[in-house]
Amino acid sequence: MEKHPVYKIISRFVDVRPEEAFTSVLMFFYFFLITTPAYIIKPIRVSLFLGWLSAEKLPYAYLLTALLIGFVVTLNSKLLHIMKRRLFISLSLVFFITNLILFWVLFKEQWPWLSMIYWFWSDIFLATSITQFWILVNDIYNPRQAKRLVGFFVSGGLLGGIGGSLIASRLAKIIGTEDLLLICPVMLVLCLVIVNLVYKLHLREKREEVREPTKQEKPKIGYTKSFRLLIGNRYLMILAGIMASAIIVTTLVDFQFNSVVEIIYTEKDSRTSFFGTFFTSLLIFSYLLHVLFTNRILRNFGMRFALLIAPFFLIIGSASLFFVPLAFLIYWAVMIKGGDKSLAHSLSQSVRELLYIPISPDIKYKAKVFIDMFVNKFAKGFGAILILLFFSLLHFTLRQMSLITIIFILIWVYLIVLINREYVGIVKEKLKIKWQDADKLVLEKIDVDMTKLVFDTIHSKERSSVLYAMNLFDLVKSKNLSPELKKIISNKSDEIRASSMDSLLELDGEVLIPEADDALDDESLDTQVKEIMSLDVYQELMKEHIDKIVSKGGKEEEISRMEAAKVLGMMDPSFQIIRKLSKLLKDESPEVVGYAVESAGKLKRREFVPYIIQQLSKPSTQRMASKALVDYGVKIVGTLKDYLGDQEEDLRLRKAVPNILARIGNQRAADLLALELRKESKDVEAEIIESMYKIRSKNPQIHFQENIVADEIVQKIKKSYLILIELHDLKSDKKKVSLVPDLENNLARSLKQIFELLSLIYPQEDIIKAYQNICAGTKKAIDYSVELLDSILKKEIKEFLMPLIEDLPFEDKVRRCKKMLKTLEKG
């Protein structure tokens, strides 16, 4: 499908998808046209207020806004409840257009207190118009889309602010401060057109739907309910606290700045021109900061670092006031105000809006309106009270006011630390486990070894009453044998007598093993058997018997050799006769070897280990050999590692060793697997990675060396890049298209191993959720998965992994992988 021309243009400098391109451009210009009049209105507001009243009256303006904003929020909420979103935004724009014309007429009268009313109105305009824009963004985009596009939108807002500030600075002295207002309605009319076009476009093309609640769906949003919603949600409370702390700090800084400007600039139009010039410079700097650093900071350092930049700058700036001479006070004021606003308009605004994205839609809208329109203004009112208390009543100097600022900056920093933890938690809640780990599920639900013993017992009844009896003894000793199972197995047990073990357990016609009764609950049975087997005469007879049946070999004595192998495992490991087991471990019959291996696992004598390990190369005995080696436990971990690393050993044997180490599952086994992984043993690499994953699944406390695992992850990512590029080339070659499925399977296996490795050094449940939702989730689930990984992974892994897992067009994905591959090869 041919790509839209708009996409071809903006995709060169914006990370946008084809289906998002046209809407994103409209949203860019919507924000541009909203912020242009905002930065014409702001210089007019401050200049008229300082001229008609004074800086000392600023706290009253802040308080007026804080006191009356609650009524505005309530009215706004009620209108949203009874009106469609599209109609409400359109009528809001018409309302502000008519208000601007009315203020232009009334300003001719030059009533001093009109500037106070205009101050309050401008706060309402700024809060409402900007909030409505970001609500639309929240409705349209999910977290990953928003993170990609928010920088583009903010650029539009900053450019609009620069345009508005330039207009104010250049035209204030030419047409006068009041006449600047006539430019704003023109911009808002254009906003009106764009808003309706955005809604129309979404309805027509059926893209990510901007929901207009039906009568049944409309939430009743009121001041009281919004407040209860806020205090009942820890994440929203912290978010509101961050917003409030930032606004209080900004209010204190703003007061210090305006107080200095009032002293320097006394003439109205000159003051308006200064504010226009200041805001122009500020926004140009903000734009450059945003374009050059915002995306880089978010991508490379994450939201936590981005959120902390503004408070750390302000705490340094506030503290520096104590060392600034009076002659340079204006420069300090411009620096701290400029830094505060530059960060607020660029980096801080981008991150702040991202914090709303993962909140559930049913509460996000209510919370955002309440925080943006009430909490922020309440915080400004609280800042005004602080100014009245400390500056007006206690007569603090501007320098001493910085102490108050520093206190609230520290609160701000503390809340940022809290919200980062909460943010990751909310993203995790959006993801669900898609399927259970099969191996783990089997181990939880089924006792495989017990099941095999039961089947072996039943099977042996038809072959040898001796084997049957000994298997029954093993079952008796097992705590997992249920009463029902005992009853089944003990059926007709009166036929089973110790006398049937004539070749092994009967001496001079005397029965040495008591008859097994139906209940199979005689606790002394095992003790009696061991006492008999410890007799010297019995062991001598057994030795002769084993020598005899081993020397004969062949099928005729196979059952006898199986019986001998089984009975040796019931003896004490210290008996000399146990050495005879080594002959049975080399028997030609897999079944004999199976019983011998089982007995060796019980006895745990080291000289049997090489014989057992050799059985790993044979499919018929591999399972029993693996279990026996696991029974040996930690004392043979080093031996297993030697076999694993020996390139000359049978490959099937080596491939079986990692799983045994995983079943042993201690820290030393984990360390040895990691060291072997570092050697890049490609022929057993998949088994090593899977076994390391199993160890971590069984015991989350096991630690893997992060540098080893991280290096392997990067190598796996590099391998995936190469597979993806080869896959791209094959798809374009019709002659080789049949090879595509194999490559796709290779890519899937490689991606699976990457996530298995990630789970070794990051929280395993989080990694599993992310992987499963990337493989089998909806588009929204994939975006949340990528967002979770973006929040928890370190930069050196994250930047290379993202091109593989992000929801990109195939061509774009290949292009990014090629670019990152060059970076890896250079490194």
Coordinates of N, CA, C and O in Angstrom, one line a residue, residues 393-449:
L393 N 3.7 39.9 55.7 CA 3.6 40.0 57.1 C 4.9 39.9 57.9 O 5.1 40.7 58.8
L394 N 5.7 38.9 57.5 CA 7.0 38.7 58.2 C 8.1 39.5 57.6 O 9.2 39.4 58.1
H395 N 7.9 40.1 56.5 CA 8.8 41.0 55.8 C 10.1 40.2 55.4 O 11.2 40.7 55.6
F396 N 9.9 39.0 54.9 CA 11.1 38.3 54.3 C 11.6 39.1 53.1 O 10.8 39.7 52.4
T397 N 12.9 39.1 52.9 CA 13.5 39.6 51.6 C 13.3 38.6 50.5 O 13.0 37.4 50.8
L398 N 13.6 39.0 49.3 CA 13.5 38.1 48.2 C 14.5 36.9 48.4 O 14.3 35.8 48.0
R399 N 15.7 37.2 49.0 CA 16.7 36.2 49.2 C 16.1 35.1 50.2 O 16.2 33.9 50.1
Q400 N 15.5 35.7 51.3 CA 14.9 34.8 52.3 C 13.7 33.9 51.8 O 13.5 32.8 52.2
M401 N 13.0 34.5 50.8 CA 11.9 33.7 50.2 C 12.5 32.5 49.5 O 11.7 31.5 49.3
S402 N 13.7 32.5 49.1 CA 14.3 31.3 48.4 C 14.4 30.1 49.4 O 14.4 29.0 48.9
L403 N 14.4 30.4 50.7 CA 14.5 29.3 51.6 C 13.1 28.5 51.6 O 13.1 27.2 51.7
I404 N 12.0 29.2 51.5 CA 10.7 28.6 51.3 C 10.7 27.8 50.1 O 10.2 26.6 50.0
T405 N 11.2 28.3 49.0 CA 11.2 27.6 47.7 C 12.0 26.3 47.8 O 11.5 25.3 47.3
I406 N 13.1 26.3 48.5 CA 14.0 25.1 48.6 C 13.2 24.0 49.3 O 13.3 22.8 49.0
I407 N 12.5 24.4 50.4 CA 11.7 23.4 51.1 C 10.7 22.6 50.2 O 10.6 21.4 50.2
F408 N 10.0 23.4 49.4 CA 9.0 22.7 48.5 C 9.7 22.0 47.3 O 9.1 21.0 46.8
I409 N 10.9 22.4 47.0 CA 11.6 21.6 45.9 C 12.0 20.3 46.5 O 11.9 19.3 45.8
L410 N 12.4 20.2 47.7 CA 12.7 18.9 48.4 C 11.5 18.0 48.4 O 11.6 16.8 48.2
I411 N 10.4 18.6 48.8 CA 9.1 17.8 48.8 C 8.8 17.2 47.3 O 8.5 16.1 47.1
W412 N 9.0 18.1 46.4 CA 8.9 17.7 45.0 C 9.7 16.5 44.6 O 9.3 15.6 43.9
V413 N 11.0 16.6 45.0 CA 11.9 15.5 44.6 C 11.5 14.2 45.3 O 11.5 13.1 44.6
Y414 N 11.1 14.3 46.5 CA 10.6 13.0 47.2 C 9.4 12.4 46.5 O 9.4 11.2 46.3
L415 N 8.5 13.2 46.1 CA 7.3 12.7 45.4 C 7.7 12.1 44.0 O 7.0 11.1 43.6
I416 N 8.7 12.6 43.4 CA 9.1 12.1 42.1 C 9.6 10.7 42.3 O 9.4 9.8 41.5
V417 N 10.4 10.5 43.3 CA 10.9 9.1 43.6 C 9.8 8.2 43.8 O 9.8 7.0 43.3
L418 N 8.7 8.6 44.5 CA 7.6 7.7 44.8 C 6.8 7.4 43.5 O 6.5 6.2 43.3
I419 N 6.6 8.4 42.7 CA 5.8 8.1 41.5 C 6.4 7.2 40.5 O 5.7 6.5 39.7
N420 N 7.7 7.2 40.4 CA 8.4 6.3 39.5 C 8.1 4.9 39.8 O 7.9 4.0 38.9
R421 N 8.1 4.5 41.1 CA 7.7 3.2 41.5 C 6.3 2.8 41.2 O 6.0 1.8 40.7
E422 N 5.4 3.8 41.4 CA 4.0 3.6 41.2 C 3.7 3.5 39.7 O 2.9 2.7 39.2
Y423 N 4.4 4.2 38.8 CA 4.2 4.2 37.4 C 4.5 2.8 36.8 O 3.7 2.3 36.1
V424 N 5.6 2.2 37.2 CA 5.9 0.9 36.7 C 4.9 -0.1 37.2 O 4.5 -1.0 36.4
G425 N 4.4 0.0 38.4 CA 3.4 -0.9 38.9 C 2.1 -0.8 38.1 O 1.5 -1.8 37.9
I426 N 1.7 0.4 37.7 CA 0.5 0.5 37.0 C 0.6 -0.1 35.6 O -0.3 -0.7 35.1
V427 N 1.8 0.1 35.0 CA 2.0 -0.5 33.6 C 2.0 -2.0 33.8 O 1.4 -2.7 32.9
K428 N 2.5 -2.6 34.8 CA 2.5 -4.0 35.0 C 1.1 -4.5 35.1 O 0.7 -5.6 34.6
E429 N 0.2 -3.7 35.8 CA -1.2 -4.2 35.9 C -1.9 -4.3 34.6 O -2.9 -5.0 34.5
K430 N -1.5 -3.6 33.6 CA -2.1 -3.6 32.3 C -1.8 -4.9 31.5 O -2.4 -5.2 30.5
L431 N -0.8 -5.7 32.0 CA -0.4 -6.9 31.4 C -0.7 -8.1 32.2 O -0.6 -8.1 33.4
K432 N -1.2 -9.2 31.5 CA -1.6 -10.4 32.1 C -0.7 -11.6 31.5 O -0.3 -11.5 30.4
I433 N -0.5 -12.6 32.4 CA 0.2 -13.8 31.9 C -0.7 -14.5 30.9 O -1.9 -14.7 31.2
K434 N -0.2 -14.8 29.7 CA -1.0 -15.4 28.7 C -1.0 -16.9 28.8 O -2.0 -17.5 28.4
W435 N 0.1 -17.5 29.2 CA 0.1 -18.9 29.4 C 1.1 -19.3 30.5 O 2.0 -18.5 30.8
Q436 N 0.9 -20.5 31.1 CA 1.8 -20.9 32.1 C 3.0 -21.7 31.6 O 2.9 -22.3 30.5
D437 N 4.1 -21.6 32.3 CA 5.2 -22.4 31.9 C 4.9 -23.9 32.0 O 4.5 -24.4 33.1
A438 N 5.1 -24.6 30.9 CA 4.7 -26.0 30.8 C 5.4 -26.9 31.8 O 4.8 -27.7 32.6
D439 N 6.8 -26.7 31.9 CA 7.6 -27.5 32.8 C 7.2 -27.3 34.2 O 7.0 -28.2 35.0
K440 N 7.0 -26.0 34.5 CA 6.7 -25.6 35.9 C 5.3 -26.2 36.3 O 5.1 -26.7 37.4
L441 N 4.3 -26.1 35.3 CA 3.0 -26.6 35.6 C 3.0 -28.1 35.8 O 2.3 -28.6 36.7
V442 N 3.8 -28.9 35.0 CA 3.8 -30.3 35.2 C 4.4 -30.7 36.6 O 3.9 -31.5 37.3
L443 N 5.5 -30.0 36.9 CA 6.1 -30.3 38.2 C 5.2 -30.0 39.4 O 5.2 -30.7 40.4
E444 N 4.4 -28.9 39.2 CA 3.4 -28.6 40.3 C 2.3 -29.6 40.4 O 1.8 -29.9 41.5
K445 N 1.8 -30.1 39.3 CA 0.7 -30.9 39.2 C 1.0 -32.4 39.3 O 0.1 -33.2 39.8
I446 N 2.1 -32.8 38.8 CA 2.4 -34.2 38.7 C 3.8 -34.6 39.3 O 4.8 -33.9 39.0
D447 N 3.8 -35.6 40.1 CA 5.1 -36.1 40.6 C 5.6 -37.2 39.6 O 5.1 -38.4 39.6
V448 N 6.4 -36.8 38.7 CA 6.8 -37.6 37.6 C 7.6 -38.9 38.1 O 7.3 -40.0 37.6
D449 N 8.4 -38.7 39.0 CA 9.2 -39.9 39.5 C 8.3 -40.9 40.2 O 8.5 -42.1 40.0

